């Protein structure tokens, strides 16, 4: 199988043309500011560090075309293992460790035996965060 067909890999899970392909990639970043009350003045804001980034992937699976019916079950199994996984995009960028925090699916266009011909999915990932001194400081 050509590596160019992989859009993104999360541990052993592959998103791409021959399997669960996402059509939408949304990344959310946040920074934590805590309000500090002061006597006789407006409250101040104290920076307490970065928040956890989140990525939301929305896509569609055509299980009879490629990848089969159990792709969402694999996602659930990896999420249930409770371990952070390395995220690598199709360009080769390593995004460090991430966890699956939510999976949604909608099955439509059913065959006579009840098998879906289309599965829409949404997977929400959250950055696990660096442990200890392993965090690289850029500034």
PDB file of N, CA and C in Angstrom, residues 33-137:
ATOM      1  N   UNK A  33      -6.033  31.568  31.293  1.00  0.00           N
ATOM      2  CA  UNK A  33      -5.870  32.802  32.047  1.00  0.00           C
ATOM      3  C   UNK A  33      -6.809  32.732  33.245  1.00  0.00           C
ATOM      4  N   UNK A  34      -6.267  32.913  34.431  1.00  0.00           N
ATOM      5  CA  UNK A  34      -7.072  32.885  35.653  1.00  0.00           C
ATOM      6  C   UNK A  34      -7.277  34.308  36.155  1.00  0.00           C
ATOM      7  N   UNK A  35      -8.492  34.568  36.590  1.00  0.00           N
ATOM      8  CA  UNK A  35      -8.804  35.888  37.129  1.00  0.00           C
ATOM      9  C   UNK A  35      -8.293  35.990  38.557  1.00  0.00           C
ATOM     10  N   UNK A  36      -7.588  37.074  38.852  1.00  0.00           N
ATOM     11  CA  UNK A  36      -7.056  37.331  40.198  1.00  0.00           C
ATOM     12  C   UNK A  36      -7.723  38.603  40.714  1.00  0.00           C
ATOM     13  N   UNK A  37      -8.495  38.468  41.771  1.00  0.00           N
ATOM     14  CA  UNK A  37      -9.175  39.626  42.343  1.00  0.00           C
ATOM     15  C   UNK A  37      -8.175  40.537  43.041  1.00  0.00           C
ATOM     16  N   UNK A  38      -8.431  41.873  42.931  1.00  0.00           N
ATOM     17  CA  UNK A  38      -7.582  42.874  43.572  1.00  0.00           C
ATOM     18  C   UNK A  38      -8.474  43.866  44.307  1.00  0.00           C
ATOM     19  N   UNK A  39      -8.022  44.348  45.430  1.00  0.00           N
ATOM     20  CA  UNK A  39      -8.775  45.290  46.238  1.00  0.00           C
ATOM     21  C   UNK A  39      -8.771  46.661  45.558  1.00  0.00           C
ATOM     22  N   UNK A  40      -9.962  47.221  45.349  1.00  0.00           N
ATOM     23  CA  UNK A  40     -10.075  48.580  44.826  1.00  0.00           C
ATOM     24  C   UNK A  40      -9.786  48.718  43.348  1.00  0.00           C
ATOM     25  N   UNK A  41      -9.516  47.624  42.641  1.00  0.00           N
ATOM     26  CA  UNK A  41      -9.231  47.691  41.198  1.00  0.00           C
ATOM     27  C   UNK A  41      -9.942  46.544  40.486  1.00  0.00           C
ATOM     28  N   UNK A  42      -9.972  46.648  39.186  1.00  0.00           N
ATOM     29  CA  UNK A  42     -10.527  45.545  38.412  1.00  0.00           C
ATOM     30  C   UNK A  42      -9.652  44.299  38.583  1.00  0.00           C
ATOM     31  N   UNK A  43     -10.242  43.128  38.462  1.00  0.00           N
ATOM     32  CA  UNK A  43      -9.446  41.904  38.546  1.00  0.00           C
ATOM     33  C   UNK A  43      -8.385  41.866  37.453  1.00  0.00           C
ATOM     34  N   UNK A  44      -7.269  41.251  37.764  1.00  0.00           N
ATOM     35  CA  UNK A  44      -6.189  41.059  36.791  1.00  0.00           C
ATOM     36  C   UNK A  44      -6.290  39.649  36.210  1.00  0.00           C
ATOM     37  N   UNK A  45      -5.623  39.428  35.120  1.00  0.00           N
ATOM     38  CA  UNK A  45      -5.571  38.108  34.492  1.00  0.00           C
ATOM     39  C   UNK A  45      -4.148  37.573  34.602  1.00  0.00           C
ATOM     40  N   UNK A  46      -4.028  36.359  35.120  1.00  0.00           N
ATOM     41  CA  UNK A  46      -2.715  35.738  35.255  1.00  0.00           C
ATOM     42  C   UNK A  46      -2.633  34.544  34.315  1.00  0.00           C
ATOM     43  N   UNK A  47      -1.614  34.552  33.458  1.00  0.00           N
ATOM     44  CA  UNK A  47      -1.410  33.469  32.496  1.00  0.00           C
ATOM     45  C   UNK A  47      -0.902  32.237  33.234  1.00  0.00           C
ATOM     46  N   UNK A  48      -1.611  31.120  33.068  1.00  0.00           N
ATOM     47  CA  UNK A  48      -1.220  29.889  33.759  1.00  0.00           C
ATOM     48  C   UNK A  48      -0.743  28.799  32.803  1.00  0.00           C
ATOM     49  N   UNK A  49      -0.667  29.103  31.516  1.00  0.00           N
ATOM     50  CA  UNK A  49      -0.109  28.140  30.575  1.00  0.00           C
ATOM     51  C   UNK A  49      -1.058  27.796  29.444  1.00  0.00           C
ATOM     52  N   UNK A  50      -0.570  26.998  28.533  1.00  0.00           N
ATOM     53  CA  UNK A  50      -1.413  26.609  27.403  1.00  0.00           C
ATOM     54  C   UNK A  50      -2.483  25.621  27.823  1.00  0.00           C
ATOM     55  N   UNK A  51      -3.600  25.662  27.125  1.00  0.00           N
ATOM     56  CA  UNK A  51      -4.645  24.659  27.311  1.00  0.00           C
ATOM     57  C   UNK A  51      -4.366  23.474  26.404  1.00  0.00           C
ATOM     58  N   UNK A  52      -5.238  22.499  26.411  1.00  0.00           N
ATOM     59  CA  UNK A  52      -5.073  21.321  25.571  1.00  0.00           C
ATOM     60  C   UNK A  52      -5.671  21.584  24.190  1.00  0.00           C
ATOM     61  N   UNK A  53      -4.871  21.398  23.149  1.00  0.00           N
ATOM     62  CA  UNK A  53      -5.375  21.521  21.785  1.00  0.00           C
ATOM     63  C   UNK A  53      -6.346  20.391  21.487  1.00  0.00           C
ATOM     64  N   UNK A  54      -7.304  20.664  20.619  1.00  0.00           N
ATOM     65  CA  UNK A  54      -8.240  19.635  20.166  1.00  0.00           C
ATOM     66  C   UNK A  54      -8.293  19.630  18.646  1.00  0.00           C
ATOM     67  N   UNK A  55      -8.445  18.450  18.098  1.00  0.00           N
ATOM     68  CA  UNK A  55      -8.625  18.269  16.659  1.00  0.00           C
ATOM     69  C   UNK A  55      -9.926  17.505  16.467  1.00  0.00           C
ATOM     70  N   UNK A  56     -10.753  17.976  15.542  1.00  0.00           N
ATOM     71  CA  UNK A  56     -11.988  17.288  15.197  1.00  0.00           C
ATOM     72  C   UNK A  56     -11.905  16.884  13.731  1.00  0.00           C
ATOM     73  N   UNK A  57     -12.041  15.589  13.481  1.00  0.00           N
ATOM     74  CA  UNK A  57     -12.034  15.049  12.129  1.00  0.00           C
ATOM     75  C   UNK A  57     -13.446  14.594  11.788  1.00  0.00           C
ATOM     76  N   UNK A  58     -13.973  15.092  10.679  1.00  0.00           N
ATOM     77  CA  UNK A  58     -15.289  14.665  10.212  1.00  0.00           C
ATOM     78  C   UNK A  58     -15.112  14.027   8.847  1.00  0.00           C
ATOM     79  N   UNK A  59     -15.698  12.855   8.673  1.00  0.00           N
ATOM     80  CA  UNK A  59     -15.517  12.172   7.401  1.00  0.00           C
ATOM     81  C   UNK A  59     -16.577  11.151   7.129  1.00  0.00           C
ATOM     82  N   UNK A  60     -16.307  10.361   6.114  1.00  0.00           N
ATOM     83  CA  UNK A  60     -17.266   9.350   5.675  1.00  0.00           C
ATOM     84  C   UNK A  60     -16.521   8.070   5.323  1.00  0.00           C
ATOM     85  N   UNK A  61     -17.170   6.957   5.615  1.00  0.00           N
ATOM     86  CA  UNK A  61     -16.649   5.635   5.274  1.00  0.00           C
ATOM     87  C   UNK A  61     -17.676   4.973   4.367  1.00  0.00           C
ATOM     88  N   UNK A  62     -17.216   4.439   3.260  1.00  0.00           N
ATOM     89  CA  UNK A  62     -18.041   3.600   2.395  1.00  0.00           C
ATOM     90  C   UNK A  62     -17.528   2.178   2.591  1.00  0.00           C
ATOM     91  N   UNK A  63     -18.057   1.454   3.573  1.00  0.00           N
ATOM     92  CA  UNK A  63     -17.462   0.187   4.005  1.00  0.00           C
ATOM     93  C   UNK A  63     -17.396  -0.898   2.938  1.00  0.00           C
ATOM     94  N   UNK A  64     -18.279  -0.880   1.959  1.00  0.00           N
ATOM     95  CA  UNK A  64     -18.243  -1.901   0.920  1.00  0.00           C
ATOM     96  C   UNK A  64     -17.250  -1.557  -0.184  1.00  0.00           C
ATOM     97  N   UNK A  65     -16.768  -0.326  -0.181  1.00  0.00           N
ATOM     98  CA  UNK A  65     -15.772   0.094  -1.166  1.00  0.00           C
ATOM     99  C   UNK A  65     -14.370  -0.207  -0.654  1.00  0.00           C
ATOM    100  N   UNK A  66     -14.031   0.269   0.533  1.00  0.00           N
ATOM    101  CA  UNK A  66     -12.708   0.052   1.127  1.00  0.00           C
ATOM    102  C   UNK A  66     -12.806   0.066   2.640  1.00  0.00           C
ATOM    103  N   UNK A  67     -12.045  -0.750   3.293  1.00  0.00           N
ATOM    104  CA  UNK A  67     -11.886  -0.682   4.741  1.00  0.00           C
ATOM    105  C   UNK A  67     -12.823  -1.519   5.580  1.00  0.00           C
ATOM    106  N   UNK A  68     -13.999  -1.838   5.093  1.00  0.00           N
ATOM    107  CA  UNK A  68     -14.906  -2.705   5.829  1.00  0.00           C
ATOM    108  C   UNK A  68     -15.753  -2.003   6.878  1.00  0.00           C
ATOM    109  N   UNK A  69     -16.614  -2.801   7.511  1.00  0.00           N
ATOM    110  CA  UNK A  69     -17.609  -2.299   8.455  1.00  0.00           C
ATOM    111  C   UNK A  69     -17.070  -2.025   9.857  1.00  0.00           C
ATOM    112  N   UNK A  70     -15.909  -2.492  10.212  1.00  0.00           N
ATOM    113  CA  UNK A  70     -15.424  -2.432  11.593  1.00  0.00           C
ATOM    114  C   UNK A  70     -14.467  -1.267  11.884  1.00  0.00           C
ATOM    115  N   UNK A  71     -14.390  -0.280  11.018  1.00  0.00           N
ATOM    116  CA  UNK A  71     -13.438   0.815  11.217  1.00  0.00           C
ATOM    117  C   UNK A  71     -13.761   1.667  12.447  1.00  0.00           C
ATOM    118  N   UNK A  72     -15.043   1.929  12.685  1.00  0.00           N
ATOM    119  CA  UNK A  72     -15.430   2.706  13.865  1.00  0.00           C
ATOM    120  C   UNK A  72     -15.160   1.892  15.129  1.00  0.00           C
ATOM    121  N   UNK A  73     -15.375   0.576  15.067  1.00  0.00           N
ATOM    122  CA  UNK A  73     -15.082  -0.283  16.222  1.00  0.00           C
ATOM    123  C   UNK A  73     -13.599  -0.245  16.573  1.00  0.00           C
ATOM    124  N   UNK A  74     -12.721  -0.197  15.567  1.00  0.00           N
ATOM    125  CA  UNK A  74     -11.287  -0.068  15.826  1.00  0.00           C
ATOM    126  C   UNK A  74     -10.991   1.244  16.546  1.00  0.00           C
ATOM    127  N   UNK A  75     -11.642   2.328  16.106  1.00  0.00           N
ATOM    128  CA  UNK A  75     -11.452   3.619  16.777  1.00  0.00           C
ATOM    129  C   UNK A  75     -11.882   3.526  18.240  1.00  0.00           C
ATOM    130  N   UNK A  76     -13.024   2.906  18.501  1.00  0.00           N
ATOM    131  CA  UNK A  76     -13.509   2.753  19.880  1.00  0.00           C
ATOM    132  C   UNK A  76     -12.563   1.889  20.718  1.00  0.00           C
ATOM    133  N   UNK A  77     -12.044   0.838  20.119  1.00  0.00           N
ATOM    134  CA  UNK A  77     -11.121  -0.036  20.839  1.00  0.00           C
ATOM    135  C   UNK A  77      -9.852   0.731  21.237  1.00  0.00           C
ATOM    136  N   UNK A  78      -9.297   1.508  20.317  1.00  0.00           N
ATOM    137  CA  UNK A  78      -8.102   2.294  20.630  1.00  0.00           C
ATOM    138  C   UNK A  78      -8.401   3.358  21.686  1.00  0.00           C
ATOM    139  N   UNK A  79      -9.577   3.989  21.600  1.00  0.00           N
ATOM    140  CA  UNK A  79      -9.957   4.990  22.599  1.00  0.00           C
ATOM    141  C   UNK A  79     -10.105   4.345  23.968  1.00  0.00           C
ATOM    142  N   UNK A  80     -10.703   3.156  24.008  1.00  0.00           N
ATOM    143  CA  UNK A  80     -10.937   2.458  25.266  1.00  0.00           C
ATOM    144  C   UNK A  80      -9.678   1.913  25.920  1.00  0.00           C
ATOM    145  N   UNK A  81      -8.599   1.813  25.157  1.00  0.00           N
ATOM    146  CA  UNK A  81      -7.338   1.334  25.726  1.00  0.00           C
ATOM    147  C   UNK A  81      -6.754   2.348  26.713  1.00  0.00           C
ATOM    148  N   UNK A  82      -7.154   3.606  26.589  1.00  0.00           N
ATOM    149  CA  UNK A  82      -6.718   4.618  27.546  1.00  0.00           C
ATOM    150  C   UNK A  82      -5.247   4.983  27.453  1.00  0.00           C
ATOM    151  N   UNK A  83      -4.681   4.880  26.259  1.00  0.00           N
ATOM    152  CA  UNK A  83      -3.263   5.223  26.080  1.00  0.00           C
ATOM    153  C   UNK A  83      -3.110   6.321  25.038  1.00  0.00           C
ATOM    154  N   UNK A  84      -2.240   7.292  25.302  1.00  0.00           N
ATOM    155  CA  UNK A  84      -1.973   8.299  24.280  1.00  0.00           C
ATOM    156  C   UNK A  84      -1.236   7.661  23.105  1.00  0.00           C
ATOM    157  N   UNK A  85      -1.487   8.192  21.910  1.00  0.00           N
ATOM    158  CA  UNK A  85      -0.882   7.652  20.693  1.00  0.00           C
ATOM    159  C   UNK A  85      -0.214   8.765  19.903  1.00  0.00           C
ATOM    160  N   UNK A  86       0.845   8.419  19.201  1.00  0.00           N
ATOM    161  CA  UNK A  86       1.546   9.382  18.351  1.00  0.00           C
ATOM    162  C   UNK A  86       0.667   9.707  17.140  1.00  0.00           C
ATOM    163  N   UNK A  87       0.557  10.995  16.828  1.00  0.00           N
ATOM    164  CA  UNK A  87      -0.202  11.468  15.677  1.00  0.00           C
ATOM    165  C   UNK A  87       0.784  11.966  14.622  1.00  0.00           C
ATOM    166  N   UNK A  88       0.680  11.429  13.410  1.00  0.00           N
ATOM    167  CA  UNK A  88       1.551  11.825  12.301  1.00  0.00           C
ATOM    168  C   UNK A  88       0.663  12.136  11.107  1.00  0.00           C
ATOM    169  N   UNK A  89       0.882  13.294  10.476  1.00  0.00           N
ATOM    170  CA  UNK A  89       0.065  13.616   9.310  1.00  0.00           C
ATOM    171  C   UNK A  89       0.711  13.072   8.040  1.00  0.00           C
ATOM    172  N   UNK A  90      -0.007  13.175   6.936  1.00  0.00           N
ATOM    173  CA  UNK A  90       0.454  12.624   5.669  1.00  0.00           C
ATOM    174  C   UNK A  90       1.695  13.294   5.113  1.00  0.00           C
ATOM    175  N   UNK A  91       2.034  14.468   5.616  1.00  0.00           N
ATOM    176  CA  UNK A  91       3.246  15.164   5.184  1.00  0.00           C
ATOM    177  C   UNK A  91       4.463  14.757   6.007  1.00  0.00           C
ATOM    178  N   UNK A  92       4.246  13.914   7.009  1.00  0.00           N
ATOM    179  CA  UNK A  92       5.354  13.439   7.831  1.00  0.00           C
ATOM    180  C   UNK A  92       5.560  14.211   9.122  1.00  0.00           C
ATOM    181  N   UNK A  93       4.728  15.211   9.414  1.00  0.00           N
ATOM    182  CA  UNK A  93       4.847  15.977  10.651  1.00  0.00           C
ATOM    183  C   UNK A  93       4.389  15.127  11.832  1.00  0.00           C
ATOM    184  N   UNK A  94       5.199  15.075  12.868  1.00  0.00           N
ATOM    185  CA  UNK A  94       4.850  14.354  14.092  1.00  0.00           C
ATOM    186  C   UNK A  94       4.235  15.358  15.057  1.00  0.00           C
ATOM    187  N   UNK A  95       3.001  15.115  15.473  1.00  0.00           N
ATOM    188  CA  UNK A  95       2.236  16.026  16.323  1.00  0.00           C
ATOM    189  C   UNK A  95       2.284  15.624  17.788  1.00  0.00           C
ATOM    190  N   UNK A  96       3.212  14.781  18.172  1.00  0.00           N
ATOM    191  CA  UNK A  96       3.347  14.266  19.532  1.00  0.00           C
ATOM    192  C   UNK A  96       2.184  13.345  19.876  1.00  0.00           C
ATOM    193  N   UNK A  97       1.838  13.217  21.171  1.00  0.00           N
ATOM    194  CA  UNK A  97       0.842  12.239  21.608  1.00  0.00           C
ATOM    195  C   UNK A  97      -0.538  12.865  21.776  1.00  0.00           C
ATOM    196  N   UNK A  98      -1.559  12.101  21.340  1.00  0.00           N
ATOM    197  CA  UNK A  98      -2.949  12.541  21.389  1.00  0.00           C
ATOM    198  C   UNK A  98      -3.809  11.400  21.893  1.00  0.00           C
ATOM    199  N   UNK A  99      -4.989  11.738  22.391  1.00  0.00           N
ATOM    200  CA  UNK A  99      -5.960  10.737  22.837  1.00  0.00           C
ATOM    201  C   UNK A  99      -7.288  10.987  22.132  1.00  0.00           C
ATOM    202  N   UNK A 100      -8.057   9.912  21.959  1.00  0.00           N
ATOM    203  CA  UNK A 100      -9.405  10.029  21.415  1.00  0.00           C
ATOM    204  C   UNK A 100     -10.344  10.294  22.583  1.00  0.00           C
ATOM    205  N   UNK A 101     -11.081  11.401  22.525  1.00  0.00           N
ATOM    206  CA  UNK A 101     -11.998  11.740  23.616  1.00  0.00           C
ATOM    207  C   UNK A 101     -13.466  11.563  23.234  1.00  0.00           C
ATOM    208  N   UNK A 102     -13.763  11.477  21.929  1.00  0.00           N
ATOM    209  CA  UNK A 102     -15.160  11.279  21.514  1.00  0.00           C
ATOM    210  C   UNK A 102     -15.206  10.720  20.095  1.00  0.00           C
ATOM    211  N   UNK A 103     -16.204   9.872  19.865  1.00  0.00           N
ATOM    212  CA  UNK A 103     -16.468   9.315  18.532  1.00  0.00           C
ATOM    213  C   UNK A 103     -17.973   9.347  18.313  1.00  0.00           C
ATOM    214  N   UNK A 104     -18.378   9.870  17.178  1.00  0.00           N
ATOM    215  CA  UNK A 104     -19.788   9.862  16.793  1.00  0.00           C
ATOM    216  C   UNK A 104     -19.895   9.200  15.419  1.00  0.00           C
ATOM    217  N   UNK A 105     -20.973   8.466  15.199  1.00  0.00           N
ATOM    218  CA  UNK A 105     -21.187   7.861  13.890  1.00  0.00           C
ATOM    219  C   UNK A 105     -22.659   7.923  13.514  1.00  0.00           C
ATOM    220  N   UNK A 106     -22.901   8.003  12.222  1.00  0.00           N
ATOM    221  CA  UNK A 106     -24.250   7.949  11.675  1.00  0.00           C
ATOM    222  C   UNK A 106     -24.215   7.000  10.487  1.00  0.00           C
ATOM    223  N   UNK A 107     -25.011   5.938  10.567  1.00  0.00           N
ATOM    224  CA  UNK A 107     -25.079   4.960   9.477  1.00  0.00           C
ATOM    225  C   UNK A 107     -26.314   5.246   8.633  1.00  0.00           C
ATOM    226  N   UNK A 108     -26.139   5.231   7.299  1.00  0.00           N
ATOM    227  CA  UNK A 108     -27.252   5.482   6.380  1.00  0.00           C
ATOM    228  C   UNK A 108     -27.123   4.591   5.145  1.00  0.00           C
ATOM    229  N   UNK A 109     -28.108   4.651   4.287  1.00  0.00           N
ATOM    230  CA  UNK A 109     -28.168   3.930   3.010  1.00  0.00           C
ATOM    231  C   UNK A 109     -27.937   2.436   3.251  1.00  0.00           C
ATOM    232  N   UNK A 110     -28.950   1.777   3.795  1.00  0.00           N
ATOM    233  CA  UNK A 110     -28.816   0.394   4.240  1.00  0.00           C
ATOM    234  C   UNK A 110     -29.128  -0.609   3.131  1.00  0.00           C
ATOM    235  N   UNK A 111     -28.421  -1.727   3.191  1.00  0.00           N
ATOM    236  CA  UNK A 111     -28.719  -2.869   2.334  1.00  0.00           C
ATOM    237  C   UNK A 111     -29.850  -3.673   2.957  1.00  0.00           C
ATOM    238  N   UNK A 112     -30.334  -4.674   2.244  1.00  0.00           N
ATOM    239  CA  UNK A 112     -31.453  -5.481   2.725  1.00  0.00           C
ATOM    240  C   UNK A 112     -31.146  -6.186   4.044  1.00  0.00           C
ATOM    241  N   UNK A 113     -29.868  -6.533   4.283  1.00  0.00           N
ATOM    242  CA  UNK A 113     -29.494  -7.215   5.528  1.00  0.00           C
ATOM    243  C   UNK A 113     -29.204  -6.246   6.675  1.00  0.00           C
ATOM    244  N   UNK A 114     -29.376  -4.947   6.443  1.00  0.00           N
ATOM    245  CA  UNK A 114     -29.156  -3.950   7.489  1.00  0.00           C
ATOM    246  C   UNK A 114     -27.767  -3.357   7.512  1.00  0.00           C
ATOM    247  N   UNK A 115     -26.879  -3.819   6.652  1.00  0.00           N
ATOM    248  CA  UNK A 115     -25.523  -3.271   6.597  1.00  0.00           C
ATOM    249  C   UNK A 115     -25.558  -1.886   5.957  1.00  0.00           C
ATOM    250  N   UNK A 116     -24.878  -0.918   6.585  1.00  0.00           N
ATOM    251  CA  UNK A 116     -24.878   0.435   6.012  1.00  0.00           C
ATOM    252  C   UNK A 116     -23.920   0.523   4.822  1.00  0.00           C
ATOM    253  N   UNK A 117     -24.301   1.302   3.842  1.00  0.00           N
ATOM    254  CA  UNK A 117     -23.421   1.569   2.708  1.00  0.00           C
ATOM    255  C   UNK A 117     -22.642   2.857   2.930  1.00  0.00           C
ATOM    256  N   UNK A 118     -23.057   3.636   3.931  1.00  0.00           N
ATOM    257  CA  UNK A 118     -22.374   4.899   4.240  1.00  0.00           C
ATOM    258  C   UNK A 118     -22.350   5.071   5.745  1.00  0.00           C
ATOM    259  N   UNK A 119     -21.168   5.445   6.273  1.00  0.00           N
ATOM    260  CA  UNK A 119     -21.011   5.738   7.700  1.00  0.00           C
ATOM    261  C   UNK A 119     -20.327   7.098   7.812  1.00  0.00           C
ATOM    262  N   UNK A 120     -21.060   8.082   8.322  1.00  0.00           N
ATOM    263  CA  UNK A 120     -20.462   9.390   8.613  1.00  0.00           C
ATOM    264  C   UNK A 120     -19.916   9.340  10.033  1.00  0.00           C
ATOM    265  N   UNK A 121     -18.749   9.951  10.243  1.00  0.00           N
ATOM    266  CA  UNK A 121     -18.151   9.907  11.569  1.00  0.00           C
ATOM    267  C   UNK A 121     -17.535  11.239  11.952  1.00  0.00           C
ATOM    268  N   UNK A 122     -17.427  11.442  13.256  1.00  0.00           N
ATOM    269  CA  UNK A 122     -16.703  12.565  13.842  1.00  0.00           C
ATOM    270  C   UNK A 122     -15.848  12.004  14.959  1.00  0.00           C
ATOM    271  N   UNK A 123     -14.555  12.289  14.909  1.00  0.00           N
ATOM    272  CA  UNK A 123     -13.620  11.849  15.941  1.00  0.00           C
ATOM    273  C   UNK A 123     -12.980  13.091  16.547  1.00  0.00           C
ATOM    274  N   UNK A 124     -13.031  13.197  17.866  1.00  0.00           N
ATOM    275  CA  UNK A 124     -12.411  14.321  18.562  1.00  0.00           C
ATOM    276  C   UNK A 124     -11.165  13.823  19.277  1.00  0.00           C
ATOM    277  N   UNK A 125     -10.046  14.479  18.988  1.00  0.00           N
ATOM    278  CA  UNK A 125      -8.757  14.161  19.601  1.00  0.00           C
ATOM    279  C   UNK A 125      -8.343  15.303  20.506  1.00  0.00           C
ATOM    280  N   UNK A 126      -7.640  14.980  21.580  1.00  0.00           N
ATOM    281  CA  UNK A 126      -7.108  16.013  22.482  1.00  0.00           C
ATOM    282  C   UNK A 126      -5.634  15.739  22.712  1.00  0.00           C
ATOM    283  N   UNK A 127      -4.825  16.798  22.689  1.00  0.00           N
ATOM    284  CA  UNK A 127      -3.391  16.658  22.935  1.00  0.00           C
ATOM    285  C   UNK A 127      -3.166  16.124  24.346  1.00  0.00           C
ATOM    286  N   UNK A 128      -2.323  15.115  24.466  1.00  0.00           N
ATOM    287  CA  UNK A 128      -2.051  14.495  25.758  1.00  0.00           C
ATOM    288  C   UNK A 128      -1.210  15.413  26.634  1.00  0.00           C
ATOM    289  N   UNK A 129      -0.277  16.130  26.053  1.00  0.00           N
ATOM    290  CA  UNK A 129       0.600  17.021  26.815  1.00  0.00           C
ATOM    291  C   UNK A 129       1.926  16.360  27.130  1.00  0.00           C
ATOM    292  N   UNK A 130       2.959  17.149  27.100  1.00  0.00           N
ATOM    293  CA  UNK A 130       4.301  16.636  27.373  1.00  0.00           C
ATOM    294  C   UNK A 130       4.463  16.356  28.857  1.00  0.00           C
ATOM    295  N   UNK A 131       5.224  15.327  29.166  1.00  0.00           N
ATOM    296  CA  UNK A 131       5.519  14.975  30.554  1.00  0.00           C
ATOM    297  C   UNK A 131       6.863  15.557  30.965  1.00  0.00           C
ATOM    298  N   UNK A 132       6.920  16.138  32.146  1.00  0.00           N
ATOM    299  CA  UNK A 132       8.179  16.590  32.752  1.00  0.00           C
ATOM    300  C   UNK A 132       8.998  17.518  31.860  1.00  0.00           C
ATOM    301  N   UNK A 133      10.300  17.287  31.833  1.00  0.00           N
ATOM    302  CA  UNK A 133      11.231  18.143  31.102  1.00  0.00           C
ATOM    303  C   UNK A 133      11.259  17.841  29.621  1.00  0.00           C
ATOM    304  N   UNK A 134      10.429  16.925  29.168  1.00  0.00           N
ATOM    305  CA  UNK A 134      10.437  16.543  27.752  1.00  0.00           C
ATOM    306  C   UNK A 134       9.894  17.653  26.853  1.00  0.00           C
ATOM    307  N   UNK A 135       9.240  18.626  27.431  1.00  0.00           N
ATOM    308  CA  UNK A 135       8.641  19.705  26.634  1.00  0.00           C
ATOM    309  C   UNK A 135       9.730  20.602  26.042  1.00  0.00           C
ATOM    310  N   UNK A 136       9.710  20.781  24.765  1.00  0.00           N
ATOM    311  CA  UNK A 136      10.670  21.614  24.067  1.00  0.00           C
ATOM    312  C   UNK A 136      10.238  23.075  24.155  1.00  0.00           C
ATOM    313  N   UNK A 137      11.123  23.939  24.582  1.00  0.00           N
ATOM    314  CA  UNK A 137      10.815  25.366  24.662  1.00  0.00           C
ATOM    315  C   UNK A 137      11.364  26.049  23.434  1.00  0.00           C
TER     316      UNK A 137
END
